[in-house]
Amino acid sequence: EAGVTQFPSHSVIEKGQTVTLRCDPISGHDNLYWYRRVMGKEIKFLLHFVKESKQDESGMPNNRFLAERTGGTYSTLKVQPAELEDSGVYFCASSQGVSLKNEQYFGPGTRLTVT
Amino acid sequence: GEDVEQSLFLSVREGDSSVINCTYTDSSSTYLYWYKQEPGAGLQLLTYIFSNMDMKQDQRLTVLLNKKDKHLSLRIADTQTGDSAIYFCAETRQTGANNLFFGTGTRLTVIP
């Protein structure tokens, strides 16, 4: 069974440009999460999809970030326009059920560098 | 409070035991987790403990939870070079949400 995949693995863009990150969850996992780790700090939650619906987007930093999950399969996270402080590693995770035991399977992350 | 804190670095000699510590502030923690991140890879769930337990052992791994002090630790016995990685503690809370709250990660370096 394939794990969670993310594309691209690295992205270097200039301030003001747009970047779109993609996450393919494990097949059959209704729950998809985005997290971000900025500059060696803690990994912070961004948002949670259940199928195509946004269950919780309380961690989204501002309206320059737009996440979608059309059809309830893969998800994209767009940053427009990118700022220097958006640099970091963006992780995607998926889980089958919604319970507090909550085993989330993580992708390798996309390292975003904004110059 | 929202903070989950860990020390950033730990070095041990191969064969010794490693103890990675984590403190958290939110008293509504339900499950607590240890994740491992190897270079270029995603986070791998190592083990977890429910908040009403105080210890869990799984082969070389021992998790200790002191709920009164809000302190979680991960002990790795007979540490091997393959254990070199970043270790994150994380928690879920009784908020109805399922997102994880992570610490900063501890980079474990095993010296041959």
mmCIF file of N, CA and C in Angstrom, chain B residues 1-111:
data_model
loop_
_atom_site.group_PDB
_atom_site.id
_atom_site.type_symbol
_atom_site.label_atom_id
_atom_site.label_comp_id
_atom_site.label_asym_id
_atom_site.label_seq_id
_atom_site.Cartn_x
_atom_site.Cartn_y
_atom_site.Cartn_z
ATOM 1 N N GLY B 1 -2.880 26.779 27.922
ATOM 2 C CA GLY B 1 -1.624 26.999 27.235
ATOM 3 C C GLY B 1 -1.465 26.079 26.042
ATOM 4 N N GLU B 2 -0.582 26.407 25.132
ATOM 5 C CA GLU B 2 -0.435 25.599 23.930
ATOM 6 C C GLU B 2 0.927 24.953 23.815
ATOM 7 N N ASP B 3 1.861 25.242 24.727
ATOM 8 C CA ASP B 3 3.234 24.832 24.501
ATOM 9 C C ASP B 3 3.484 23.365 24.807
ATOM 10 N N VAL B 4 4.218 22.750 23.900
ATOM 11 C CA VAL B 4 4.786 21.424 24.119
ATOM 12 C C VAL B 4 6.271 21.618 23.918
ATOM 13 N N GLU B 5 7.058 21.356 24.936
ATOM 14 C CA GLU B 5 8.478 21.699 24.888
ATOM 15 C C GLU B 5 9.374 20.478 24.966
ATOM 16 N N GLN B 6 10.461 20.558 24.194
ATOM 17 C CA GLN B 6 11.481 19.529 24.202
ATOM 18 C C GLN B 6 12.838 20.205 24.108
ATOM 19 N N SER B 7 13.859 19.517 24.619
ATOM 20 C CA SER B 7 15.205 20.005 24.376
ATOM 21 C C SER B 7 15.557 19.688 22.933
ATOM 22 N N LEU B 8 16.425 20.513 22.336
ATOM 23 C CA LEU B 8 16.657 20.430 20.902
ATOM 24 C C LEU B 8 17.616 19.314 20.498
ATOM 25 N N PHE B 9 18.593 19.020 21.356
ATOM 26 C CA PHE B 9 19.643 18.077 20.961
ATOM 27 C C PHE B 9 19.928 17.072 22.071
ATOM 28 N N LEU B 10 20.331 15.868 21.650
ATOM 29 C CA LEU B 10 20.777 14.836 22.586
ATOM 30 C C LEU B 10 21.783 13.959 21.861
ATOM 31 N N SER B 11 22.924 13.725 22.498
ATOM 32 C CA SER B 11 23.932 12.819 21.941
ATOM 33 C C SER B 11 24.179 11.689 22.921
ATOM 34 N N VAL B 12 24.226 10.476 22.394
ATOM 35 C CA VAL B 12 24.517 9.314 23.236
ATOM 36 C C VAL B 12 25.464 8.390 22.484
ATOM 37 N N ARG B 13 26.132 7.536 23.229
ATOM 38 C CA ARG B 13 27.010 6.539 22.616
ATOM 39 C C ARG B 13 26.198 5.293 22.282
ATOM 40 N N GLU B 14 26.585 4.664 21.203
ATOM 41 C CA GLU B 14 25.926 3.430 20.777
ATOM 42 C C GLU B 14 25.955 2.416 21.925
ATOM 43 N N GLY B 15 24.810 1.813 22.174
ATOM 44 C CA GLY B 15 24.705 0.832 23.245
ATOM 45 C C GLY B 15 24.171 1.395 24.541
ATOM 46 N N ASP B 16 24.291 2.718 24.707
ATOM 47 C CA ASP B 16 23.744 3.356 25.909
ATOM 48 C C ASP B 16 22.241 3.537 25.758
ATOM 49 N N SER B 17 21.605 3.943 26.847
ATOM 50 C CA SER B 17 20.184 4.288 26.792
ATOM 51 C C SER B 17 20.036 5.776 26.495
ATOM 52 N N SER B 18 18.993 6.099 25.755
ATOM 53 C CA SER B 18 18.650 7.500 25.465
ATOM 54 C C SER B 18 17.347 7.823 26.180
ATOM 55 N N VAL B 19 17.273 9.006 26.729
ATOM 56 C CA VAL B 19 16.016 9.467 27.325
ATOM 57 C C VAL B 19 15.684 10.836 26.743
ATOM 58 N N ILE B 20 14.578 10.892 26.063
ATOM 59 C CA ILE B 20 14.120 12.140 25.447
ATOM 60 C C ILE B 20 12.912 12.626 26.246
ATOM 61 N N ASN B 21 12.966 13.869 26.651
ATOM 62 C CA ASN B 21 11.933 14.419 27.525
ATOM 63 C C ASN B 21 11.040 15.425 26.822
ATOM 64 N N CYS B 22 9.844 15.550 27.348
ATOM 65 C CA CYS B 22 8.846 16.449 26.776
ATOM 66 C C CYS B 22 7.952 16.958 27.908
ATOM 67 N N THR B 23 7.668 18.236 27.896
ATOM 68 C CA THR B 23 6.698 18.769 28.854
ATOM 69 C C THR B 23 5.580 19.458 28.076
ATOM 70 N N TYR B 24 4.405 19.387 28.626
ATOM 71 C CA TYR B 24 3.263 20.008 27.973
ATOM 72 C C TYR B 24 2.480 20.781 29.017
ATOM 73 N N THR B 25 1.622 21.652 28.556
ATOM 74 C CA THR B 25 0.944 22.544 29.502
ATOM 75 C C THR B 25 -0.555 22.309 29.586
ATOM 76 N N ASP B 26 -1.123 21.708 28.538
ATOM 77 C CA ASP B 26 -2.585 21.608 28.517
ATOM 78 C C ASP B 26 -3.061 20.394 29.307
ATOM 79 N N SER B 27 -3.904 20.619 30.270
ATOM 80 C CA SER B 27 -4.350 19.528 31.150
ATOM 81 C C SER B 27 -5.405 18.641 30.495
ATOM 82 N N SER B 28 -5.869 19.038 29.300
ATOM 83 C CA SER B 28 -6.902 18.233 28.646
ATOM 84 C C SER B 28 -6.310 17.223 27.677
ATOM 85 N N SER B 29 -4.995 17.001 27.748
ATOM 86 C CA SER B 29 -4.366 16.029 26.856
ATOM 87 C C SER B 29 -5.020 14.669 27.008
ATOM 88 N N THR B 30 -5.241 14.023 25.879
ATOM 89 C CA THR B 30 -5.878 12.710 25.895
ATOM 90 C C THR B 30 -4.867 11.635 25.522
ATOM 91 N N TYR B 31 -4.390 11.663 24.299
ATOM 92 C CA TYR B 31 -3.337 10.754 23.875
ATOM 93 C C TYR B 31 -2.042 11.541 23.706
ATOM 94 N N LEU B 32 -0.936 10.892 24.020
ATOM 95 C CA LEU B 32 0.391 11.484 23.797
ATOM 96 C C LEU B 32 1.201 10.532 22.948
ATOM 97 N N TYR B 33 1.956 11.100 22.037
ATOM 98 C CA TYR B 33 2.605 10.316 20.987
ATOM 99 C C TYR B 33 4.093 10.642 20.908
ATOM 100 N N TRP B 34 4.817 9.680 20.390
ATOM 101 C CA TRP B 34 6.200 9.920 19.973
ATOM 102 C C TRP B 34 6.322 9.575 18.495
ATOM 103 N N TYR B 35 6.789 10.555 17.720
ATOM 104 C CA TYR B 35 7.045 10.371 16.307
ATOM 105 C C TYR B 35 8.549 10.457 16.060
ATOM 106 N N LYS B 36 8.988 9.733 15.040
ATOM 107 C CA LYS B 36 10.400 9.753 14.638
ATOM 108 C C LYS B 36 10.475 10.251 13.202
ATOM 109 N N GLN B 37 11.397 11.169 12.936
ATOM 110 C CA GLN B 37 11.610 11.632 11.577
ATOM 111 C C GLN B 37 13.053 11.386 11.180
ATOM 112 N N GLU B 38 13.256 10.506 10.219
ATOM 113 C CA GLU B 38 14.586 10.273 9.667
ATOM 114 C C GLU B 38 14.798 11.228 8.491
ATOM 115 N N PRO B 39 16.050 11.486 8.133
ATOM 116 C CA PRO B 39 16.326 12.448 7.050
ATOM 117 C C PRO B 39 15.575 12.105 5.774
ATOM 118 N N GLY B 40 14.883 13.095 5.224
ATOM 119 C CA GLY B 40 14.189 12.930 3.954
ATOM 120 C C GLY B 40 12.898 12.142 4.038
ATOM 121 N N ALA B 41 12.504 11.767 5.235
ATOM 122 C CA ALA B 41 11.298 10.950 5.393
ATOM 123 C C ALA B 41 10.244 11.709 6.179
ATOM 124 N N GLY B 42 9.034 11.191 6.139
ATOM 125 C CA GLY B 42 7.960 11.772 6.926
ATOM 126 C C GLY B 42 8.045 11.333 8.369
ATOM 127 N N LEU B 43 7.094 11.768 9.149
ATOM 128 C CA LEU B 43 7.061 11.396 10.558
ATOM 129 C C LEU B 43 6.460 10.002 10.693
ATOM 130 N N GLN B 44 7.144 9.182 11.451
ATOM 131 C CA GLN B 44 6.700 7.811 11.669
ATOM 132 C C GLN B 44 6.250 7.675 13.120
ATOM 133 N N LEU B 45 5.032 7.200 13.322
ATOM 134 C CA LEU B 45 4.550 7.007 14.689
ATOM 135 C C LEU B 45 5.302 5.851 15.334
ATOM 136 N N LEU B 46 5.952 6.148 16.466
ATOM 137 C CA LEU B 46 6.690 5.112 17.189
ATOM 138 C C LEU B 46 5.806 4.437 18.222
ATOM 139 N N THR B 47 5.151 5.226 19.013
ATOM 140 C CA THR B 47 4.347 4.703 20.099
ATOM 141 C C THR B 47 3.446 5.811 20.619
ATOM 142 N N TYR B 48 2.440 5.419 21.380
ATOM 143 C CA TYR B 48 1.556 6.395 21.989
ATOM 144 C C TYR B 48 1.100 5.874 23.345
ATOM 145 N N ILE B 49 0.585 6.770 24.152
ATOM 146 C CA ILE B 49 0.104 6.385 25.479
ATOM 147 C C ILE B 49 -1.157 7.180 25.772
ATOM 148 N N PHE B 50 -2.120 6.537 26.362
ATOM 149 C CA PHE B 50 -3.336 7.226 26.755
ATOM 150 C C PHE B 50 -3.068 7.941 28.066
ATOM 151 N N SER B 51 -3.734 9.051 28.282
ATOM 152 C CA SER B 51 -3.389 9.924 29.409
ATOM 153 C C SER B 51 -3.709 9.330 30.780
ATOM 154 N N ASN B 52 -4.455 8.232 30.833
ATOM 155 C CA ASN B 52 -4.710 7.627 32.142
ATOM 156 C C ASN B 52 -3.722 6.503 32.470
ATOM 157 N N MET B 53 -2.724 6.333 31.600
ATOM 158 C CA MET B 53 -1.665 5.357 31.844
ATOM 159 C C MET B 53 -0.429 6.093 32.331
ATOM 160 N N ASP B 54 0.465 5.379 33.007
ATOM 161 C CA ASP B 54 1.704 6.039 33.391
ATOM 162 C C ASP B 54 2.932 5.408 32.757
ATOM 163 N N MET B 55 2.775 4.249 32.142
ATOM 164 C CA MET B 55 3.916 3.636 31.495
ATOM 165 C C MET B 55 3.445 2.713 30.370
ATOM 166 N N LYS B 56 4.273 2.662 29.345
ATOM 167 C CA LYS B 56 4.020 1.719 28.263
ATOM 168 C C LYS B 56 5.366 1.249 27.730
ATOM 169 N N GLN B 57 5.502 -0.061 27.555
ATOM 170 C CA GLN B 57 6.767 -0.592 27.049
ATOM 171 C C GLN B 57 6.519 -1.334 25.751
ATOM 172 N N ASP B 58 7.404 -1.119 24.798
ATOM 173 C CA ASP B 58 7.299 -1.767 23.504
ATOM 174 C C ASP B 58 8.700 -2.056 23.022
ATOM 175 N N GLN B 59 9.165 -3.271 23.241
ATOM 176 C CA GLN B 59 10.519 -3.709 22.862
ATOM 177 C C GLN B 59 11.543 -2.770 23.497
ATOM 178 N N ARG B 60 12.336 -2.066 22.687
ATOM 179 C CA ARG B 60 13.373 -1.201 23.267
ATOM 180 C C ARG B 60 12.851 0.138 23.776
ATOM 181 N N LEU B 61 11.569 0.409 23.515
ATOM 182 C CA LEU B 61 11.007 1.713 23.851
ATOM 183 C C LEU B 61 10.195 1.636 25.143
ATOM 184 N N THR B 62 10.409 2.604 26.017
ATOM 185 C CA THR B 62 9.607 2.743 27.220
ATOM 186 C C THR B 62 9.115 4.178 27.293
ATOM 187 N N VAL B 63 7.803 4.339 27.426
ATOM 188 C CA VAL B 63 7.216 5.667 27.566
ATOM 189 C C VAL B 63 6.759 5.826 29.005
ATOM 190 N N LEU B 64 7.158 6.919 29.620
ATOM 191 C CA LEU B 64 6.715 7.249 30.965
ATOM 192 C C LEU B 64 5.915 8.535 30.928
ATOM 193 N N LEU B 65 4.785 8.548 31.612
ATOM 194 C CA LEU B 65 3.939 9.744 31.667
ATOM 195 C C LEU B 65 3.680 10.112 33.117
ATOM 196 N N ASN B 66 4.035 11.325 33.460
ATOM 197 C CA ASN B 66 3.720 11.890 34.773
ATOM 198 C C ASN B 66 2.694 12.979 34.533
ATOM 199 N N LYS B 67 1.444 12.623 34.710
ATOM 200 C CA LYS B 67 0.375 13.559 34.367
ATOM 201 C C LYS B 67 0.335 14.745 35.328
ATOM 202 N N LYS B 68 0.686 14.493 36.565
ATOM 203 C CA LYS B 68 0.685 15.585 37.553
ATOM 204 C C LYS B 68 1.660 16.682 37.139
ATOM 205 N N ASP B 69 2.858 16.266 36.699
ATOM 206 C CA ASP B 69 3.878 17.226 36.292
ATOM 207 C C ASP B 69 3.805 17.548 34.803
ATOM 208 N N LYS B 70 2.882 16.909 34.080
ATOM 209 C CA LYS B 70 2.760 17.107 32.629
ATOM 210 C C LYS B 70 4.106 16.829 31.951
ATOM 211 N N HIS B 71 4.672 15.692 32.246
ATOM 212 C CA HIS B 71 5.977 15.323 31.725
ATOM 213 C C HIS B 71 5.893 13.953 31.069
ATOM 214 N N LEU B 72 6.411 13.881 29.865
ATOM 215 C CA LEU B 72 6.426 12.657 29.069
ATOM 216 C C LEU B 72 7.870 12.355 28.694
ATOM 217 N N SER B 73 8.253 11.105 28.751
ATOM 218 C CA SER B 73 9.609 10.761 28.321
ATOM 219 C C SER B 73 9.585 9.501 27.465
ATOM 220 N N LEU B 74 10.601 9.410 26.628
ATOM 221 C CA LEU B 74 10.803 8.230 25.780
ATOM 222 C C LEU B 74 12.202 7.716 26.061
ATOM 223 N N ARG B 75 12.277 6.474 26.511
ATOM 224 C CA ARG B 75 13.575 5.844 26.759
ATOM 225 C C ARG B 75 13.806 4.801 25.677
ATOM 226 N N ILE B 76 14.977 4.901 25.051
ATOM 227 C CA ILE B 76 15.376 3.927 24.040
ATOM 228 C C ILE B 76 16.533 3.134 24.633
ATOM 229 N N ALA B 77 16.317 1.854 24.826
ATOM 230 C CA ALA B 77 17.377 1.007 25.377
ATOM 231 C C ALA B 77 18.324 0.574 24.266
ATOM 232 N N ASP B 78 19.600 0.363 24.630
ATOM 233 C CA ASP B 78 20.583 -0.150 23.673
ATOM 234 C C ASP B 78 20.508 0.644 22.361
ATOM 235 N N THR B 79 20.726 1.942 22.463
ATOM 236 C CA THR B 79 20.574 2.834 21.308
ATOM 237 C C THR B 79 21.531 2.444 20.193
ATOM 238 N N GLN B 80 20.999 2.422 18.977
ATOM 239 C CA GLN B 80 21.771 2.054 17.795
ATOM 240 C C GLN B 80 21.938 3.267 16.871
ATOM 241 N N THR B 81 22.875 3.189 15.957
ATOM 242 C CA THR B 81 23.101 4.312 15.028
ATOM 243 C C THR B 81 21.851 4.573 14.195
ATOM 244 N N GLY B 82 21.073 3.537 13.928
ATOM 245 C CA GLY B 82 19.837 3.721 13.174
ATOM 246 C C GLY B 82 18.763 4.480 13.934
ATOM 247 N N ASP B 83 18.992 4.703 15.216
ATOM 248 C CA ASP B 83 18.049 5.496 16.002
ATOM 249 C C ASP B 83 18.293 6.988 15.853
ATOM 250 N N SER B 84 19.387 7.367 15.195
ATOM 251 C CA SER B 84 19.655 8.791 14.979
ATOM 252 C C SER B 84 18.542 9.384 14.118
ATOM 253 N N ALA B 85 17.894 10.406 14.641
ATOM 254 C CA ALA B 85 16.729 10.993 13.971
ATOM 255 C C ALA B 85 16.246 12.165 14.827
ATOM 256 N N ILE B 86 15.173 12.808 14.361
ATOM 257 C CA ILE B 86 14.502 13.815 15.181
ATOM 258 C C ILE B 86 13.266 13.153 15.790
ATOM 259 N N TYR B 87 13.084 13.331 17.076
ATOM 260 C CA TYR B 87 11.958 12.729 17.786
ATOM 261 C C TYR B 87 11.020 13.844 18.243
ATOM 262 N N PHE B 88 9.762 13.722 17.865
ATOM 263 C CA PHE B 88 8.744 14.705 18.230
ATOM 264 C C PHE B 88 7.758 14.088 19.211
ATOM 265 N N CYS B 89 7.479 14.786 20.294
ATOM 266 C CA CYS B 89 6.331 14.392 21.085
ATOM 267 C C CYS B 89 5.133 15.204 20.606
ATOM 268 N N ALA B 90 3.962 14.642 20.778
ATOM 269 C CA ALA B 90 2.745 15.298 20.303
ATOM 270 C C ALA B 90 1.585 14.864 21.186
ATOM 271 N N GLU B 91 0.540 15.645 21.167
ATOM 272 C CA GLU B 91 -0.635 15.323 21.972
ATOM 273 C C GLU B 91 -1.899 15.683 21.215
ATOM 274 N N THR B 92 -2.976 15.018 21.582
ATOM 275 C CA THR B 92 -4.304 15.456 21.189
ATOM 276 C C THR B 92 -5.030 15.875 22.464
ATOM 277 N N ARG B 93 -6.025 16.717 22.298
ATOM 278 C CA ARG B 93 -6.693 17.315 23.454
ATOM 279 C C ARG B 93 -8.191 17.089 23.382
ATOM 280 N N GLN B 94 -8.844 17.278 24.497
ATOM 281 C CA GLN B 94 -10.296 17.038 24.569
ATOM 282 C C GLN B 94 -11.064 18.246 24.045
ATOM 283 N N THR B 95 -10.725 18.627 22.831
ATOM 284 C CA THR B 95 -11.421 19.787 22.272
ATOM 285 C C THR B 95 -12.414 19.365 21.208
ATOM 286 N N GLY B 96 -12.459 18.086 20.920
ATOM 287 C CA GLY B 96 -13.289 17.615 19.822
ATOM 288 C C GLY B 96 -12.542 17.600 18.512
ATOM 289 N N ALA B 97 -11.436 18.308 18.455
ATOM 290 C CA ALA B 97 -10.641 18.304 17.238
ATOM 291 C C ALA B 97 -9.652 17.147 17.291
ATOM 292 N N ASN B 98 -9.146 16.774 16.148
ATOM 293 C CA ASN B 98 -8.230 15.642 16.093
ATOM 294 C C ASN B 98 -6.823 16.026 15.716
ATOM 295 N N ASN B 99 -6.577 17.338 15.626
ATOM 296 C CA ASN B 99 -5.237 17.714 15.222
ATOM 297 C C ASN B 99 -4.250 17.491 16.347
ATOM 298 N N LEU B 100 -2.994 17.296 15.948
ATOM 299 C CA LEU B 100 -1.911 17.035 16.874
ATOM 300 C C LEU B 100 -1.209 18.335 17.243
ATOM 301 N N PHE B 101 -0.806 18.430 18.508
ATOM 302 C CA PHE B 101 0.024 19.535 18.978
ATOM 303 C C PHE B 101 1.422 18.963 19.210
ATOM 304 N N PHE B 102 2.391 19.519 18.499
ATOM 305 C CA PHE B 102 3.737 18.954 18.516
ATOM 306 C C PHE B 102 4.702 19.806 19.336
ATOM 307 N N GLY B 103 5.750 19.144 19.797
ATOM 308 C CA GLY B 103 6.893 19.839 20.354
ATOM 309 C C GLY B 103 7.843 20.241 19.240
ATOM 310 N N THR B 104 8.971 20.835 19.630
ATOM 311 C CA THR B 104 9.939 21.339 18.667
ATOM 312 C C THR B 104 10.788 20.240 18.053
ATOM 313 N N GLY B 105 10.762 19.057 18.662
ATOM 314 C CA GLY B 105 11.609 17.969 18.172
ATOM 315 C C GLY B 105 12.958 17.946 18.863
ATOM 316 N N THR B 106 13.456 16.751 19.140
ATOM 317 C CA THR B 106 14.793 16.549 19.719
ATOM 318 C C THR B 106 15.616 15.766 18.725
ATOM 319 N N ARG B 107 16.749 16.346 18.336
ATOM 320 C CA ARG B 107 17.630 15.649 17.397
ATOM 321 C C ARG B 107 18.552 14.736 18.190
ATOM 322 N N LEU B 108 18.362 13.440 17.997
ATOM 323 C CA LEU B 108 19.195 12.436 18.675
ATOM 324 C C LEU B 108 20.333 12.028 17.755
ATOM 325 N N THR B 109 21.545 12.159 18.255
ATOM 326 C CA THR B 109 22.725 11.720 17.523
ATOM 327 C C THR B 109 23.363 10.573 18.294
ATOM 328 N N VAL B 110 23.536 9.457 17.607
ATOM 329 C CA VAL B 110 24.146 8.291 18.240
ATOM 330 C C VAL B 110 25.585 8.182 17.755
ATOM 331 N N ILE B 111 26.497 8.198 18.687
ATOM 332 C CA ILE B 111 27.931 8.178 18.366
ATOM 333 C C ILE B 111 28.416 6.735 18.388
#
